[in-house]
């Protein structure tokens, strides 16, 4: 029988970073003080073993890391600063206490750059698979939050960083297993899958710019996220296939394969958004100053809420999960 109390004790953080935290782990609930000039931003995400992750592609440390990174990415897509997280975990007998502690170390590592505090959670046993549910709390100055519904005809569609790398990494892990061996390039792709970097700084830049910006994070692939922007804003997005920034380490794969990963792979945790043409030009300047790459990948038109992909002179409707000519 697992001793839940000693497990909770062992995963409780030794120190606190956020001064607004009044009560952390140890009481019935956590208490922090919100600032009057801020809006509180909350999100939650659940990862189930064998469905959202597998032990032969992620180590316990990386499962922890990724389960928090997914949530931080959602906060980034609102322009928010991460502050706290809570973890509900259902532990099956085949997971040792040591592995669970390692999973929490992975979360702590992901939290560290943002000085996020672990402030609570829940621990239960299960006979099935490991389930990790992370709730993240952040805040954003009033009037600066970034929503999906703000795209307007004439806007530029933009993307931070590169895409496709996580799906490429997963393919390599599926082929070669957790321990490879991998070339240096392959290692970059594998790590992009295992420990993705949420774009908090870019989210801040967008929020503080004061421009009208529609924003979403790329958790399910560019095609899916672009469709969500189109639906929320009731506009048409046109993406130019040859402008989508692909991770350089994918070069050895065919262009079609790279584009497929970029559009439908997901878990790259970049930010996709739209802004007016003038605003985008200034945003790009600001981004360069901060070492953030920002690429124009298309434009917004009036029309029914769909996404179209421009390849040369051809245009096809880009569904969430595939091109229309081979959509499921
Ligand atoms: P209660 O019965 O009041 O819910 P628990 O014994 O479940 O108390 O939890 C005690 C404290 O430990 C609480 O502060 C709770 O938030 C925290 N906690 C419990 N499980 C976890 C976990 N898996 N991760 C982080 N904190 C946890
Ligand atoms: Mg409890």
Coordinates of C-alpha atoms and ligand atoms in Angstrom, one line a residue:
X1 CA 0.0 0.0 0.0
X2 CA 1.4 3.4 -1.0
X3 CA 1.8 6.0 1.8
X4 CA 0.2 9.0 0.2
X5 CA 1.1 11.3 3.0
X6 CA 4.8 10.6 2.7
X7 CA 4.5 10.9 -1.1
X8 CA 2.8 14.4 -0.8
X9 CA 5.5 15.4 1.7
X10 CA 8.2 14.4 -0.6
X11 CA 6.9 16.3 -3.5
X12 CA 6.1 19.5 -1.5
X13 CA 8.4 22.3 -2.6
X14 CA 10.9 23.5 -0.1
X15 CA 10.5 27.2 -0.9
X16 CA 8.0 29.6 -2.3
X17 CA 8.7 32.1 -5.1
X18 CA 5.5 34.0 -5.5
X19 CA 5.0 36.7 -2.7
X20 CA 1.3 36.7 -3.3
X21 CA 1.0 33.1 -2.0
X22 CA -0.5 33.1 1.5
X23 CA -1.2 29.4 1.9
X24 CA 0.4 26.6 -0.2
X25 CA 0.4 22.8 0.2
X26 CA -0.6 21.5 3.6
X27 CA -4.0 23.0 4.3
X28 CA -7.4 22.2 2.8
X29 CA -6.9 24.6 0.0
X30 CA -4.4 27.1 -1.3
X31 CA -4.8 30.9 -0.9
X32 CA -3.1 33.6 -2.9
X33 CA -3.9 37.3 -3.3
X34 CA -4.8 38.6 -6.7
X35 CA -3.6 42.0 -7.7
X36 CA -6.3 44.6 -8.4
X37 CA -4.8 45.7 -11.7
X38 CA -4.7 42.1 -13.0
X39 CA -7.1 39.5 -14.4
X40 CA -6.6 35.9 -13.2
X41 CA -6.1 33.4 -16.0
X42 CA -6.8 29.6 -15.4
X43 CA -6.5 26.5 -17.4
X44 CA -6.3 22.7 -16.9
X45 CA -5.1 19.8 -19.0
X46 CA -5.2 16.1 -18.5
X47 CA -2.6 13.6 -19.8
X48 CA -3.5 9.9 -19.8
X49 CA -0.8 7.2 -20.2
X50 CA -1.1 5.3 -23.5
X51 CA -3.4 8.0 -24.9
X52 CA -1.5 11.3 -24.5
X53 CA 1.9 9.9 -23.8
X54 CA 3.8 6.6 -23.6
X55 CA 6.5 5.4 -21.4
X56 CA 8.6 4.3 -24.4
X57 CA 8.7 7.8 -25.8
X58 CA 8.8 9.9 -22.6
X59 CA 10.7 9.4 -19.4
X60 CA 8.8 10.1 -16.1
X61 CA 10.7 13.4 -15.8
X62 CA 9.6 14.4 -19.3
X63 CA 6.0 13.4 -18.7
X64 CA 6.0 15.8 -15.7
X65 CA 7.8 18.5 -17.7
X66 CA 5.4 18.2 -20.6
X67 CA 2.2 18.1 -18.5
X68 CA 3.0 21.5 -17.1
X69 CA 4.4 22.9 -20.4
X70 CA 1.1 22.2 -22.1
X71 CA -0.7 24.4 -19.6
X72 CA 2.0 27.2 -19.6
X73 CA 1.5 27.3 -23.4
X74 CA -2.3 28.0 -22.9
X75 CA -1.4 30.8 -20.5
X76 CA 1.1 32.2 -23.0
X77 CA -1.6 32.2 -25.7
X78 CA -3.7 34.5 -23.4
X79 CA -0.7 36.8 -22.9
X80 CA -0.5 35.8 -19.3
X81 CA 2.4 35.4 -16.8
X82 CA 2.4 31.9 -15.2
X83 CA 2.2 31.9 -11.4
X84 CA 1.0 28.7 -9.8
X85 CA 0.1 25.1 -10.6
X86 CA -1.9 22.3 -9.0
X87 CA -1.6 18.6 -9.8
X88 CA -4.1 15.8 -9.5
X89 CA -2.6 12.4 -10.1
X90 CA -4.1 8.9 -10.3
X91 CA -1.2 6.5 -9.7
X92 CA -1.4 2.8 -10.8
X93 CA 0.6 0.1 -8.9
X94 CA 3.3 -0.2 -11.6
X95 CA 4.5 3.3 -11.0
X96 CA 6.9 3.6 -8.1
X97 CA 7.1 6.5 -5.6
X98 CA 10.5 7.2 -7.0
X99 CA 9.1 7.6 -10.5
X100 CA 6.4 9.8 -9.3
X101 CA 8.9 12.0 -7.6
X102 CA 10.9 12.2 -10.8
X103 CA 7.8 13.2 -12.6
X104 CA 7.4 16.1 -10.1
X105 CA 11.0 17.1 -10.7
X106 CA 10.2 17.4 -14.4
X107 CA 7.3 19.7 -13.5
X108 CA 9.5 21.7 -11.2
X109 CA 12.2 22.1 -13.9
X110 CA 9.5 23.4 -16.4
X111 CA 8.2 25.8 -13.7
X112 CA 11.6 27.2 -12.7
X113 CA 12.1 29.8 -15.4
X114 CA 8.7 31.3 -14.5
X115 CA 9.2 31.0 -10.7
X116 CA 5.8 29.1 -10.6
X117 CA 4.9 27.5 -7.3
X118 CA 3.2 24.1 -6.8
X119 CA 0.3 25.0 -4.5
X120 CA -1.8 21.9 -4.2
X121 CA -3.3 18.9 -5.8
X122 CA -4.8 15.5 -5.1
X123 CA -3.5 12.0 -5.0
X124 CA -5.5 8.8 -5.7
X125 CA -4.7 5.2 -6.6
X126 CA -6.0 3.6 -9.8
X127 CA -5.8 0.1 -11.3
X128 CA -5.6 1.5 -14.8
X129 CA -3.0 3.8 -16.3
X130 CA -1.3 7.0 -14.9
X131 CA -3.4 10.1 -15.2
X132 CA -1.9 13.5 -14.6
X133 CA -4.1 16.6 -14.5
X134 CA -2.4 19.9 -14.1
X135 CA -4.2 23.2 -13.4
X136 CA -2.2 26.3 -14.1
X137 CA -2.8 29.9 -12.8
X138 CA -1.5 33.0 -14.3
X139 CA -2.4 36.7 -14.6
X140 CA -2.5 39.4 -17.2
X141 CA -2.8 43.2 -16.8
X142 CA -6.4 44.3 -17.2
X143 CA -7.1 45.3 -20.8
X144 CA -4.3 43.3 -22.4
X145 CA -5.6 39.7 -22.6
X146 CA -5.3 38.1 -26.0
X147 CA -8.3 36.3 -27.4
X148 CA -9.0 34.1 -30.5
X149 CA -11.9 36.2 -31.7
X150 CA -10.0 39.3 -32.8
X151 CA -8.9 38.4 -36.3
X152 CA -10.2 40.9 -39.0
X153 CA -10.1 40.8 -42.8
X154 CA -6.8 42.3 -44.1
X155 CA -4.8 41.0 -41.1
X156 CA -1.5 39.2 -41.4
X157 CA -1.4 35.6 -40.1
X158 CA 1.8 35.0 -38.1
X159 CA 3.6 32.2 -36.3
X160 CA 6.4 32.3 -33.7
X161 CA 9.4 29.9 -34.1
X162 CA 9.2 26.8 -36.3
X163 CA 6.7 23.9 -36.4
X164 CA 6.7 20.2 -37.2
X165 CA 9.6 19.3 -34.9
X166 CA 7.5 17.6 -32.2
X167 CA 5.8 15.3 -34.7
X168 CA 9.2 14.5 -36.4
X169 CA 10.6 13.8 -32.9
X170 CA 7.8 11.4 -32.1
X171 CA 8.2 9.6 -35.4
X172 CA 11.9 9.1 -34.5
X173 CA 11.1 7.9 -31.0
X174 CA 8.5 5.4 -32.5
X175 CA 11.1 4.1 -34.9
X176 CA 14.2 3.9 -32.6
X177 CA 12.9 3.9 -29.1
X178 CA 13.7 6.2 -26.1
X179 CA 17.4 5.6 -26.3
X180 CA 18.0 5.9 -30.0
X181 CA 20.7 6.2 -31.1
X182 CA 20.0 9.6 -32.7
X183 CA 22.1 11.9 -34.8
X184 CA 22.6 15.4 -33.5
X185 CA 19.8 16.7 -35.7
X186 CA 17.5 13.9 -34.6
X187 CA 18.3 14.7 -31.0
X188 CA 17.0 18.2 -31.5
X189 CA 13.7 16.9 -32.9
X190 CA 13.3 14.3 -30.1
X191 CA 13.9 16.9 -27.4
X192 CA 11.4 19.2 -29.1
X193 CA 8.9 16.5 -28.6
X194 CA 9.9 15.6 -25.1
X195 CA 10.5 19.0 -23.6
X196 CA 8.7 21.6 -25.7
X197 CA 9.3 25.3 -24.8
X198 CA 6.1 27.3 -24.3
X199 CA 6.3 30.9 -25.8
X200 CA 5.6 32.9 -22.7
X201 CA 7.9 35.8 -23.7
X202 CA 6.3 36.1 -27.1
X203 CA 2.8 36.1 -25.4
X204 CA 4.0 39.0 -23.2
X205 CA 5.3 40.9 -26.1
X206 CA 2.0 40.6 -27.9
X207 CA -0.1 41.5 -24.8
X208 CA 2.0 44.5 -23.9
X209 CA 2.2 45.8 -27.5
X210 CA -1.4 47.2 -27.1
X211 CA -2.2 46.1 -30.7
X212 CA -5.4 44.2 -31.6
X213 CA -4.1 40.6 -31.8
X214 CA -5.9 37.3 -32.2
X215 CA -3.8 34.5 -30.6
X216 CA -3.8 30.7 -30.1
X217 CA -1.2 28.2 -29.2
X218 CA -0.1 25.4 -31.5
X219 CA -1.0 22.3 -29.5
X220 CA -2.8 20.4 -32.2
X221 CA -1.0 21.5 -35.4
X222 CA -1.2 24.7 -37.4
X223 CA -4.2 23.5 -39.4
X224 CA -6.3 22.9 -36.3
X225 CA -5.3 26.1 -34.6
X226 CA -5.8 28.2 -37.7
X227 CA -9.3 26.8 -37.9
X228 CA -10.0 27.7 -34.3
X229 CA -9.0 31.3 -35.0
X230 CA -11.2 31.4 -38.1
X231 CA -14.2 30.0 -36.2
X232 CA -13.8 32.3 -33.2
X233 CA -13.3 35.4 -35.4
X234 CA -15.8 34.4 -38.2
X235 CA -13.2 35.1 -40.9
X236 CA -11.3 33.1 -43.5
X237 CA -7.6 32.4 -43.0
X238 CA -5.4 31.8 -46.1
X239 CA -2.1 30.1 -45.3
X240 CA 0.8 30.1 -47.8
X241 CA 2.3 26.7 -47.7
X242 CA 5.9 27.7 -48.7
X243 CA 6.1 30.4 -45.9
X244 CA 5.4 28.1 -43.0
X245 CA 8.7 28.0 -41.0
X246 CA 9.9 24.4 -40.7
X247 CA 12.5 23.2 -38.2
X248 CA 15.9 23.0 -39.9
X249 CA 16.6 19.7 -38.4
X250 CA 13.8 18.1 -40.5
X251 CA 15.7 18.9 -43.7
X252 CA 16.5 15.2 -44.4
X253 CA 12.8 14.5 -44.7
X254 CA 10.7 15.2 -47.9
X255 CA 9.1 18.7 -48.1
X256 CA 5.7 17.0 -48.2
X257 CA 6.5 15.1 -45.0
X258 CA 7.7 18.3 -43.3
X259 CA 4.6 20.2 -44.2
X260 CA 2.4 17.4 -43.1
X261 CA 4.1 17.4 -39.6
X262 CA 3.9 21.2 -39.5
X263 CA 0.2 21.4 -40.4
X264 CA -1.2 18.3 -38.6
X265 CA 1.5 17.1 -36.1
X266 CA 0.9 19.5 -33.2
X267 CA 2.6 19.8 -29.8
X268 CA 5.0 22.4 -31.0
X269 CA 3.6 25.0 -28.5
X270 CA 4.4 28.0 -30.7
X271 CA 1.9 30.8 -31.0
X272 CA -0.2 31.5 -34.1
X273 CA -2.1 34.8 -34.5
X274 CA -3.2 37.6 -36.6
X275 CA -2.6 41.4 -36.5
X276 CA -3.1 44.4 -38.8
X277 CA -0.4 44.9 -41.4
X278 CA 1.2 48.0 -39.7
X279 CA 1.0 46.4 -36.3
X280 CA 2.7 43.3 -37.5
X281 CA 5.6 45.3 -38.9
X282 CA 6.2 46.9 -35.5
X283 CA 5.7 43.5 -33.7
X284 CA 8.4 42.0 -35.9
X285 CA 10.8 44.8 -34.9
X286 CA 10.0 44.2 -31.2
X287 CA 10.4 40.4 -31.7
X288 CA 13.8 40.8 -33.4
X289 CA 15.0 42.9 -30.4
X290 CA 14.1 40.0 -28.1
X291 CA 15.4 37.2 -30.2
X292 CA 11.9 35.9 -31.0
X293 CA 11.3 34.7 -34.5
X294 CA 8.1 35.8 -36.0
X295 CA 7.0 34.8 -39.5
X296 CA 4.2 36.0 -41.7
X297 CA 2.4 32.8 -43.0
X298 CA -0.7 34.1 -44.6
X299 CA -3.6 36.6 -44.4
X300 CA -7.2 37.0 -43.3
X301 CA -10.1 37.5 -45.7
X302 CA -13.8 38.1 -45.1
X303 CA -15.8 35.0 -45.7
X304 CA -17.1 31.8 -44.1
X305 CA -14.9 30.6 -41.2
X306 CA -12.6 28.2 -43.1
X307 CA -8.8 27.9 -43.6
X308 CA -7.4 27.7 -47.1
X309 CA -3.9 26.5 -48.0
X310 CA -2.2 28.2 -51.0
X311 CA 0.3 26.0 -52.8
X312 CA 1.6 27.8 -55.9
X313 CA -1.6 28.8 -57.7
X314 CA -3.6 26.0 -56.1
X315 CA -5.9 26.6 -53.1
X316 CA -7.3 23.8 -51.0
X317 CA -9.5 23.8 -47.9
X318 CA -7.4 22.9 -44.9
X319 CA -9.5 21.0 -42.4
X320 CA -8.4 20.5 -38.8
X321 CA -7.2 17.0 -39.5
X322 CA -6.2 17.0 -43.1
X323 CA -6.4 18.4 -46.6
X324 CA -9.8 18.2 -48.2
X325 CA -8.6 15.9 -50.9
X326 CA -7.6 13.3 -48.3
X327 CA -9.6 14.4 -45.3
X328 CA -10.9 11.7 -43.0
Ligands
LIG1 P1 -7.6 17.0 1.7 O1 -8.2 15.7 2.2 O2 -7.9 18.2 2.5 O3 -7.9 17.2 0.2 P2 -5.1 15.9 1.0 O4 -4.5 15.0 2.0 O5 -5.7 15.4 -0.2 O6 -6.1 16.9 1.8 O7 -4.0 17.0 0.6 C1 -3.2 17.6 1.6 C2 -2.4 18.7 0.9 O8 -1.5 18.2 0.0 C3 -3.3 19.8 0.2 O9 -2.7 21.0 0.4 C4 -3.3 19.3 -1.2 O10 -3.5 20.4 -2.1 C5 -1.8 18.8 -1.3 N1 -1.7 17.7 -2.3 C6 -2.3 16.5 -2.3 N2 -2.0 15.7 -3.3 C7 -1.1 16.4 -4.0 C8 -0.4 16.2 -5.2 N3 -0.5 15.1 -5.9 N4 0.4 17.2 -5.7 C9 0.5 18.4 -5.1 N5 -0.2 18.6 -3.9 C10 -1.0 17.7 -3.4
LIG2 MG1 -7.6 15.9 -1.3

